[in-house]
Coordinates of C-alpha atoms in Angstrom, one line a residue:
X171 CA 13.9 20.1 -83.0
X172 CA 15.9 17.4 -82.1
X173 CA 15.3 14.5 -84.3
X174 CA 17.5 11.3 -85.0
X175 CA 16.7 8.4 -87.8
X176 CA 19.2 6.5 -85.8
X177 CA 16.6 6.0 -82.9
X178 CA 16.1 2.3 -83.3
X179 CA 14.2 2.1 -80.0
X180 CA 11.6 4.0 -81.8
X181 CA 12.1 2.3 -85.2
X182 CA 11.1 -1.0 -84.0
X183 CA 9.0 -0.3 -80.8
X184 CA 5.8 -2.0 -82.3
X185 CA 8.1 -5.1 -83.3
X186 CA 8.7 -8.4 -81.5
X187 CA 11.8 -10.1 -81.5
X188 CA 10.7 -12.8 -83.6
X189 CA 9.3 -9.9 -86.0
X190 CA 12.9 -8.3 -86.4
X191 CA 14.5 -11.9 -87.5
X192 CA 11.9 -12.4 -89.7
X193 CA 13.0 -9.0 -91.2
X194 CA 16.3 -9.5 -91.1
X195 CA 16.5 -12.6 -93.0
X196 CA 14.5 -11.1 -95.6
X197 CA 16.3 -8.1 -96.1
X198 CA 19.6 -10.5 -95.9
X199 CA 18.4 -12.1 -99.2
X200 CA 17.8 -8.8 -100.6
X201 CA 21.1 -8.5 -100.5
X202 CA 22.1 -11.3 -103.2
X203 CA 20.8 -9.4 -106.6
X204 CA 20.7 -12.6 -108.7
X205 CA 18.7 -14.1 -105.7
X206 CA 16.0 -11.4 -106.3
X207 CA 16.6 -11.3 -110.1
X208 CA 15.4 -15.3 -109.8
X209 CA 12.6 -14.7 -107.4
X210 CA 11.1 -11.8 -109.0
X211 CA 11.3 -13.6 -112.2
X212 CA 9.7 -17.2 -111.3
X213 CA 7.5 -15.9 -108.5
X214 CA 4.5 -14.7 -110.6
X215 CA 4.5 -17.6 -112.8
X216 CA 4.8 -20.7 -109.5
X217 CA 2.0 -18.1 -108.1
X218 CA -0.6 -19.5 -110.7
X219 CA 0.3 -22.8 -110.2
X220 CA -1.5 -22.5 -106.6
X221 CA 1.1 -24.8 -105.0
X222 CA 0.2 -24.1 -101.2
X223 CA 3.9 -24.5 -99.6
X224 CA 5.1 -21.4 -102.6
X225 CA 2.3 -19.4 -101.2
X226 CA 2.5 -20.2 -97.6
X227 CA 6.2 -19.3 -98.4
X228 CA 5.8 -15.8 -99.7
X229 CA 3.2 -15.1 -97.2
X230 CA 5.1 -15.6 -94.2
X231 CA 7.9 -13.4 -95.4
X232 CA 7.8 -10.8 -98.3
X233 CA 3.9 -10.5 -98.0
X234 CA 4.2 -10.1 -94.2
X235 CA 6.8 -7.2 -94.2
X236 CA 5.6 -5.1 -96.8
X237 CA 1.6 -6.1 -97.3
X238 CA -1.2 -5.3 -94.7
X239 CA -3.1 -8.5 -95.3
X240 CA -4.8 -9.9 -97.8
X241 CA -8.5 -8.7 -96.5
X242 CA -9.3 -5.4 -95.1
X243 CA -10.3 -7.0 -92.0
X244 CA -7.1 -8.3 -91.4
X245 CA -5.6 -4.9 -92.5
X246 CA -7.2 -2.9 -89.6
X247 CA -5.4 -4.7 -87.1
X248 CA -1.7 -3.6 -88.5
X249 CA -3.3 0.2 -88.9
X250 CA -4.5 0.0 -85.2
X251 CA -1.0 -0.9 -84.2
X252 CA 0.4 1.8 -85.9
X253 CA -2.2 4.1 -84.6
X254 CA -1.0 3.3 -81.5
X255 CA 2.4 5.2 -82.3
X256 CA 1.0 8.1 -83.5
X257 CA 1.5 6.6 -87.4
X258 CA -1.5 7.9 -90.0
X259 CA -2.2 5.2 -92.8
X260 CA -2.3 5.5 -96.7
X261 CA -4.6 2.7 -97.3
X262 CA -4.4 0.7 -100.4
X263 CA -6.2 -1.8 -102.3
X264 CA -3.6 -3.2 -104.0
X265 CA -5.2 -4.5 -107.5
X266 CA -3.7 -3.6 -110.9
X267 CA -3.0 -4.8 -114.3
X268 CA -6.6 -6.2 -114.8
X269 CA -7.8 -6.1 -117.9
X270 CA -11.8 -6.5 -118.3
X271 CA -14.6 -4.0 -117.7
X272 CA -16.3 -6.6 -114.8
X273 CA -12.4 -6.3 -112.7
X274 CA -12.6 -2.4 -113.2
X275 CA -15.8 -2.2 -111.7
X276 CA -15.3 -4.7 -108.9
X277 CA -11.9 -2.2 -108.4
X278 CA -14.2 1.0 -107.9
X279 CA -16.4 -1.1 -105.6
X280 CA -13.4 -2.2 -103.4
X281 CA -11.8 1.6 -103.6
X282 CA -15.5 2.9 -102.2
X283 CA -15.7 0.6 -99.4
X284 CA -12.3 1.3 -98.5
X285 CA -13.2 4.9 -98.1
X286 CA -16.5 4.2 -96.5
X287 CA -13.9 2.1 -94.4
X288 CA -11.4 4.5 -93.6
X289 CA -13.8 7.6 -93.3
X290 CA -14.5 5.5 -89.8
X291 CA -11.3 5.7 -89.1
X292 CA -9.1 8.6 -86.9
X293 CA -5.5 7.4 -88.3
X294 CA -6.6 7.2 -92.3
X295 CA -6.7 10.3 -94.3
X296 CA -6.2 8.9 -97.2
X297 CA -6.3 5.9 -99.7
X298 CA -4.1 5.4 -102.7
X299 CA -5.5 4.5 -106.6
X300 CA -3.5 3.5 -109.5
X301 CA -5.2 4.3 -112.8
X302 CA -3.9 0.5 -114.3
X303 CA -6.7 -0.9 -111.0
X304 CA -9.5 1.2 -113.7
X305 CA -8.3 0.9 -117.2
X306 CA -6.7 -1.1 -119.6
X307 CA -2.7 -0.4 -119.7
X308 CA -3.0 -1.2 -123.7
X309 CA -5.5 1.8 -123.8
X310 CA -3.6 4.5 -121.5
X311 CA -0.7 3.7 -123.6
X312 CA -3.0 4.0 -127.0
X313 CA -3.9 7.7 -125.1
X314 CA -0.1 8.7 -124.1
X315 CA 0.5 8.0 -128.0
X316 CA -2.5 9.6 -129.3
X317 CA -2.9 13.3 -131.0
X318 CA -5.2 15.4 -129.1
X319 CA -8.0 16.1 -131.3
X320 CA -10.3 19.0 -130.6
X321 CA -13.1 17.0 -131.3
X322 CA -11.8 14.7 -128.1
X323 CA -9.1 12.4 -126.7
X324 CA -8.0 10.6 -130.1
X325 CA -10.1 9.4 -132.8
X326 CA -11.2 6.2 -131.8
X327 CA -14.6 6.0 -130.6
X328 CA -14.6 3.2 -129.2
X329 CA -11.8 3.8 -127.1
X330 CA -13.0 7.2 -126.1
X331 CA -16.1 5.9 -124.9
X332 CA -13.9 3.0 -122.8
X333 CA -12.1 6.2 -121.4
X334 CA -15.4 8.2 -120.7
X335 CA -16.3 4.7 -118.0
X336 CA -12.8 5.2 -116.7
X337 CA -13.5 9.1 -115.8
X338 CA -17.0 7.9 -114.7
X339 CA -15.3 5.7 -112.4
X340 CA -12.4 7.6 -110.7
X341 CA -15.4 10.6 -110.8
X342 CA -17.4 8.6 -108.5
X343 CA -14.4 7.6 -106.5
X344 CA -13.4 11.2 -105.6
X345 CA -17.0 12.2 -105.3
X346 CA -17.6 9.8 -102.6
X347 CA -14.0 10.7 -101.3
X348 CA -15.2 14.3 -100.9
X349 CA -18.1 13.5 -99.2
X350 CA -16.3 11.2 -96.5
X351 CA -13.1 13.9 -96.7
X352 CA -10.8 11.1 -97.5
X353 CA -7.6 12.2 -99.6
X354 CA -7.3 10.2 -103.1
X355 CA -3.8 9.6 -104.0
X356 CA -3.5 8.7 -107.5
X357 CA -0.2 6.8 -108.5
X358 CA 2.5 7.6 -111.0
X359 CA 3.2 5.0 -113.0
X360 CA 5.2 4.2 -116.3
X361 CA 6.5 7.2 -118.5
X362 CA 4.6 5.8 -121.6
X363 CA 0.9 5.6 -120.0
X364 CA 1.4 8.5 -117.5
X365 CA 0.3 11.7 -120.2
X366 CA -3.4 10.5 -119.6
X367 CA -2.6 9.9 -116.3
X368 CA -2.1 13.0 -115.6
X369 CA -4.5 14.5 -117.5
X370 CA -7.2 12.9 -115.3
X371 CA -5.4 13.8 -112.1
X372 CA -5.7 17.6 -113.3
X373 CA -9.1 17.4 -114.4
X374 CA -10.2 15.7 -111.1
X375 CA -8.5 18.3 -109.1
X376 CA -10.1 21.3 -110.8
X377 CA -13.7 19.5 -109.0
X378 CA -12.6 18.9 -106.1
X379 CA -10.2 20.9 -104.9
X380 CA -11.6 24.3 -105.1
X381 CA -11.8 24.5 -101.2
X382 CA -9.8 21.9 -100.0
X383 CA -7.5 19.3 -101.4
X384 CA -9.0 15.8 -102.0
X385 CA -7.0 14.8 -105.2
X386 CA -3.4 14.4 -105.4
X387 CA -1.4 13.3 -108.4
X388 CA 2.1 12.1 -107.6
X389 CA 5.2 13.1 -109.3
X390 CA 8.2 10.9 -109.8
X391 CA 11.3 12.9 -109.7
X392 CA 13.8 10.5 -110.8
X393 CA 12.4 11.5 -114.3
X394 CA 14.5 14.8 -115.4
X395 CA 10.8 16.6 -116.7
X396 CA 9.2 16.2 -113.3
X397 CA 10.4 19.3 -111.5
X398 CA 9.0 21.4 -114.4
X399 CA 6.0 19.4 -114.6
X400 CA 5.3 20.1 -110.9
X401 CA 5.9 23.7 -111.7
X402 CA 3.4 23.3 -114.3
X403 CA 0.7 22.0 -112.6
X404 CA 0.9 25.0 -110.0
X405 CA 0.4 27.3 -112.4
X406 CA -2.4 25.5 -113.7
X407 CA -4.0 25.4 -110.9
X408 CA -3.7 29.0 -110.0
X409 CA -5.4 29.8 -113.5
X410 CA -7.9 27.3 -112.8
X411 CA -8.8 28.4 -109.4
X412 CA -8.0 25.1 -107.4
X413 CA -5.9 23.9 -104.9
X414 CA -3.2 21.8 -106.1
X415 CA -2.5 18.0 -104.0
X416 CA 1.3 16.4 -104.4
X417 CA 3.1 13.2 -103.6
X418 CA 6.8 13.6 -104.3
X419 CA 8.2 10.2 -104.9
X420 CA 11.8 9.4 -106.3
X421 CA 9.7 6.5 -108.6
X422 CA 9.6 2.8 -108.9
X423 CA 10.4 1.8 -112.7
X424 CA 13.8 2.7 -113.3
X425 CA 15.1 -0.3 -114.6
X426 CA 12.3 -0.8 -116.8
X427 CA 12.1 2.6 -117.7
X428 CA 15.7 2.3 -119.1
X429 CA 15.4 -1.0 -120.6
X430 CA 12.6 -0.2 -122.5
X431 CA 13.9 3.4 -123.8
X432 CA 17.2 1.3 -124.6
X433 CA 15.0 -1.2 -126.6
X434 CA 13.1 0.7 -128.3
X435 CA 16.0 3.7 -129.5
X436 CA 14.7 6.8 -127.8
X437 CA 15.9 9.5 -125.0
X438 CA 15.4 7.7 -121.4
X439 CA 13.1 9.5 -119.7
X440 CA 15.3 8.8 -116.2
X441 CA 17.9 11.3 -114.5
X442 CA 21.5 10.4 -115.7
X443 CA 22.6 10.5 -112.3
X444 CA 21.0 10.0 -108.5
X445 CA 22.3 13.3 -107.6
X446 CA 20.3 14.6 -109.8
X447 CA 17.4 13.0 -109.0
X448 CA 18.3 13.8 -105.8
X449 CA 18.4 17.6 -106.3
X450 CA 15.3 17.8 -108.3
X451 CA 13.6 16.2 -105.3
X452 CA 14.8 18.5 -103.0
X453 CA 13.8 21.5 -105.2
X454 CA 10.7 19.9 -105.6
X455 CA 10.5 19.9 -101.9
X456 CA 11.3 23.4 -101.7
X457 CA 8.8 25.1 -104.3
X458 CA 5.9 23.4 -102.2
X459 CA 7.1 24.8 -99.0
X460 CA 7.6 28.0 -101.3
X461 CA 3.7 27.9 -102.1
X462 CA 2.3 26.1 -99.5
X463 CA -0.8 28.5 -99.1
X464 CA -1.8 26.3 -102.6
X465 CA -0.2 23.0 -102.2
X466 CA -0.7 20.6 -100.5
X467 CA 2.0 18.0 -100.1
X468 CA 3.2 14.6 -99.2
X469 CA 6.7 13.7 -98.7
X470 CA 7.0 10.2 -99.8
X471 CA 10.1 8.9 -99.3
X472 CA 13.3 7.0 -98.3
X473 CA 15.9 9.3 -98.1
X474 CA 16.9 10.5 -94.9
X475 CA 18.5 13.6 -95.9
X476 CA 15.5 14.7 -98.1
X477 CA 13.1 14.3 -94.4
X478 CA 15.5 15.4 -92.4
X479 CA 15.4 18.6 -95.4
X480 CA 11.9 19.3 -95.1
X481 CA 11.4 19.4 -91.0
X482 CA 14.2 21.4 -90.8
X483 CA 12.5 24.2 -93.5
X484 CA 9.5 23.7 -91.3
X485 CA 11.1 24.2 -88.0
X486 CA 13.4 26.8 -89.2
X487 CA 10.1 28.7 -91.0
X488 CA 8.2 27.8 -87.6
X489 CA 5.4 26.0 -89.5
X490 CA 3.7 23.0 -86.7
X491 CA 4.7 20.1 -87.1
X492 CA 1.3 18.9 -88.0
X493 CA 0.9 21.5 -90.7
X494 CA -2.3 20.5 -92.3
X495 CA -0.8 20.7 -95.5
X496 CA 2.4 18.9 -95.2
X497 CA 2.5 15.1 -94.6
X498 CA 5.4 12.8 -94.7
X499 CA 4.9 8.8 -95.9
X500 CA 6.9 5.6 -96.0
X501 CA 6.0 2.4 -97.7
X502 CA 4.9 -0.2 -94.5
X503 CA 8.0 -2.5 -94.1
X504 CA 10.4 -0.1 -94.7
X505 CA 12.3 2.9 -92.9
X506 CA 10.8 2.8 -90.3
X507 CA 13.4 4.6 -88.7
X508 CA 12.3 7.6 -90.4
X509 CA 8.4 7.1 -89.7
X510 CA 8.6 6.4 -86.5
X511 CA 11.1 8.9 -85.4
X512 CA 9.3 11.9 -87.3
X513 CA 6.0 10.7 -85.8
X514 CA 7.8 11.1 -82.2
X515 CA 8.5 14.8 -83.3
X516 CA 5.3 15.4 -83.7
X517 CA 5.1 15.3 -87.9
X518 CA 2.1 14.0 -89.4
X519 CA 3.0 11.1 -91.1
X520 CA 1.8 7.7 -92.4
X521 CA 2.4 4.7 -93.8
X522 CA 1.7 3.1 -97.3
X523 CA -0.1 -0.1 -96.4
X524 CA -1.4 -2.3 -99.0
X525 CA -3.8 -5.2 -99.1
X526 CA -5.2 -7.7 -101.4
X527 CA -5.0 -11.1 -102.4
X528 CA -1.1 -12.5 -102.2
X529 CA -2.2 -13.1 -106.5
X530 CA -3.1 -9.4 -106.7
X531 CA 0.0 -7.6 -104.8
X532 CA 2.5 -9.6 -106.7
X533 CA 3.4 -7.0 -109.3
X534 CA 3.6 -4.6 -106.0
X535 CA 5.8 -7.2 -104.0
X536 CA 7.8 -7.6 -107.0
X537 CA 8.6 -4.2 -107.1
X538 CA 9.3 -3.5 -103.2
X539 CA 12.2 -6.7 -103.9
X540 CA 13.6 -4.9 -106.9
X541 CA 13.7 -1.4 -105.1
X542 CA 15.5 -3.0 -102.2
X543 CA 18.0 -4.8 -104.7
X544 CA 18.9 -1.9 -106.9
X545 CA 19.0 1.3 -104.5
X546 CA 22.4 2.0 -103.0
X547 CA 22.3 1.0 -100.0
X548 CA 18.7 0.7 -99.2
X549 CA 18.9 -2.7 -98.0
X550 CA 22.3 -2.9 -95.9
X551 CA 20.7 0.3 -94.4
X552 CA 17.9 -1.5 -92.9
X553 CA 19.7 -4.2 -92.2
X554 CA 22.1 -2.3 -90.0
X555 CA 19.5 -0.7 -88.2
X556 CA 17.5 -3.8 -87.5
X557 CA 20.6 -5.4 -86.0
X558 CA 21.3 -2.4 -84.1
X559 CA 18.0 -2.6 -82.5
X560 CA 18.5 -6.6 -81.8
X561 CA 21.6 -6.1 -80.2
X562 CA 19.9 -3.2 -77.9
X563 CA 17.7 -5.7 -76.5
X564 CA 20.3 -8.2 -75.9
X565 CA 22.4 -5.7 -74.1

């Protein structure tokens, strides 16, 4: 194996030049924490005003680096480029934090036809779901807070019957999935709605993955219960007779996660350390390749030593490269020095590419700003590597 995430010729091979600047003056203001502390903070609200120069703005830089397009029409041309390099594509309709029944079931609509879409497709095995595009965050968190009664979820009719539309909807969701063999990845999201979360992930998994894997929940393993939660799972789904479907992420709600654990007087949910988030991510890594006859995984992330960890397992174990149950993923926009590179060596890997309406992938676009602004060294990393790769060409 002889594989290098400092191969910016790869990297950036689908780029133009004007493409790279673009980039690198967006990742320069990344840089500035108070910059993205401001922007993240007015952004949503100037968004409703509608002002056309604010959107025009946003679209020609943070949406266009990290955002497919706002339709799915317009999204198929940035998956046919990557198809073109050998990249796979995690399709996702980027809607969440609605909060009517009519939004929900205009989400489930948009998830189907994105399957239907992708099921036409040879470069999209999957598309990603969070729970928040289905349901009400007020009533996963009422759920996560709940007691678990025998007669149900909680005792709240009401809201058990708005839950029961929820399952019918993600139900039909990976039914259809099944029938077109396109993966459903469901996200992780905040600590305090997550327990139903996951509930539904498991309970969607023991349908549809008794032969193959369909259903995947995804772990975030910068929260200390993760790894044992993951060890969990396998072991329910060995009682249970079903195959189990992972995405190992590090997570994206740390800062929140802390703030609101810090407001509110209880034990933060987050690692004390990255090195510990760190080595719970590798160990995660590690017990999948350990049981990979039942798991199926997906490597989401980007850390180059924890990539670099799992191909070397596989090469050194001489499992392909395009093991049908491993898959690596980056978020589109970012490392691609890692995508691109493992793609060249033959790893089956893919992108996260979102889509939407620039007013519906603000909370995402939001997030991508803040990951880049508080991760060590995320941003100066891809700004090296982009000016590596400018200077190339000059040369």
């Amino acid at each position: 194996m002889n594989i290098s995430f400092d191969n910016t010729q790869n990297a950036f091979a689908y780029k133009t030049d004007k493409e790279l600047k673009g980039a690198k003056f967006l990742f320069k203001t990344m840089e500035f924490p108070w910059f993205v502390k401001l922007g993240t903070t007015l952004t949503p609200y100037i968004m409703k005003t509608g002002i056309p120069l604010v959107n025009g703005l946003i679209r020609k830089t943070i949406f266009k680096q990290f955002v497919g397009g706002e339709t799915l029409e317009e999204t198929a041309e940035v998956g046919n480029v990557l198809g073109n390099y050998g990249i796979q594509v995690i399709l996702d309709y980027g809607v969440e934090g609605k909060e009517s029944e009519e939004s929900f079931d205009h989400a489930t609509e948009e998830f189907i036809r994105v399957i239907n879409y992708a099921a036409t497709q040879t470069n999209i095995p999957f598309i990603s779901i969070k729970v928040t595009g289905l349901a009400r965050f007020a009533l996963l968190q009422t759920l996560n807070e709940a007691p678990r009664l025998r007669s149900g979820v909680h005792d709240h009719e009401e809201e058990v019957a708005e839950w029961d539309r929820v399952r019918e909807r993600m139900y039909t969701i990976c039914e259809i999935a099944a029938e077109k063999n396109i993966g459903v990845l469901i996200d992780a999201e905040e600590s305090w709605i997550q327990d139903p979360i996951d509930r539904l992930c498991m309970e969607m998994m023991e349908v549809f993955n008794k032969d193959k894997v369909i259903v995947y929940n995804t772990i975030q393993l910068y929260r200390h219960d993760r790894l044992h939660f993951l060890q969990l799972s396998y072991k329910i789904a060995k009682q249970q007779q079903f195959k189990l479907g992972i995405k190992l992420v590090r997570g994206a709600y740390m800062e929140k996660e802390r703030e609101r654990a810090e407001d509110l007087g209880y034990g933060s949910p987050i690692q004390p350390t990255k090195e510990a988030t760190d080595a719970d991510f590798n160990s995660a890594v590690k017990f999948c390749f350990d049981h990979l006859e039942d798991i199926s995984v997906i490597i989401a992330s980007h850390n180059e030593k924890s990539n670099l960890l799992a191909a070397e397992i596989m090469h050194e174990n001489n499992l392909p490269h395009n093991h049908p149950h491993v898959h690596f993923s980056q978020l589109y926009g970012m490392s691609d020095n890692i995508t691109f590179n493992l793609a060249k060596e033959g790893f089956k890997v893919s992108k996260y590419l979102p889509f939407g309406p620039i007013k519906d992938v603000i909370p995402y676009l939001m997030r991508r700003a803040k990951e880049n602004s508080s991760v060590a060294g995320q941003t100066g990393r891809e700004l090296s590597l982009i000016k590596k790769e400018l200077d190339r060409r000059k040369a």
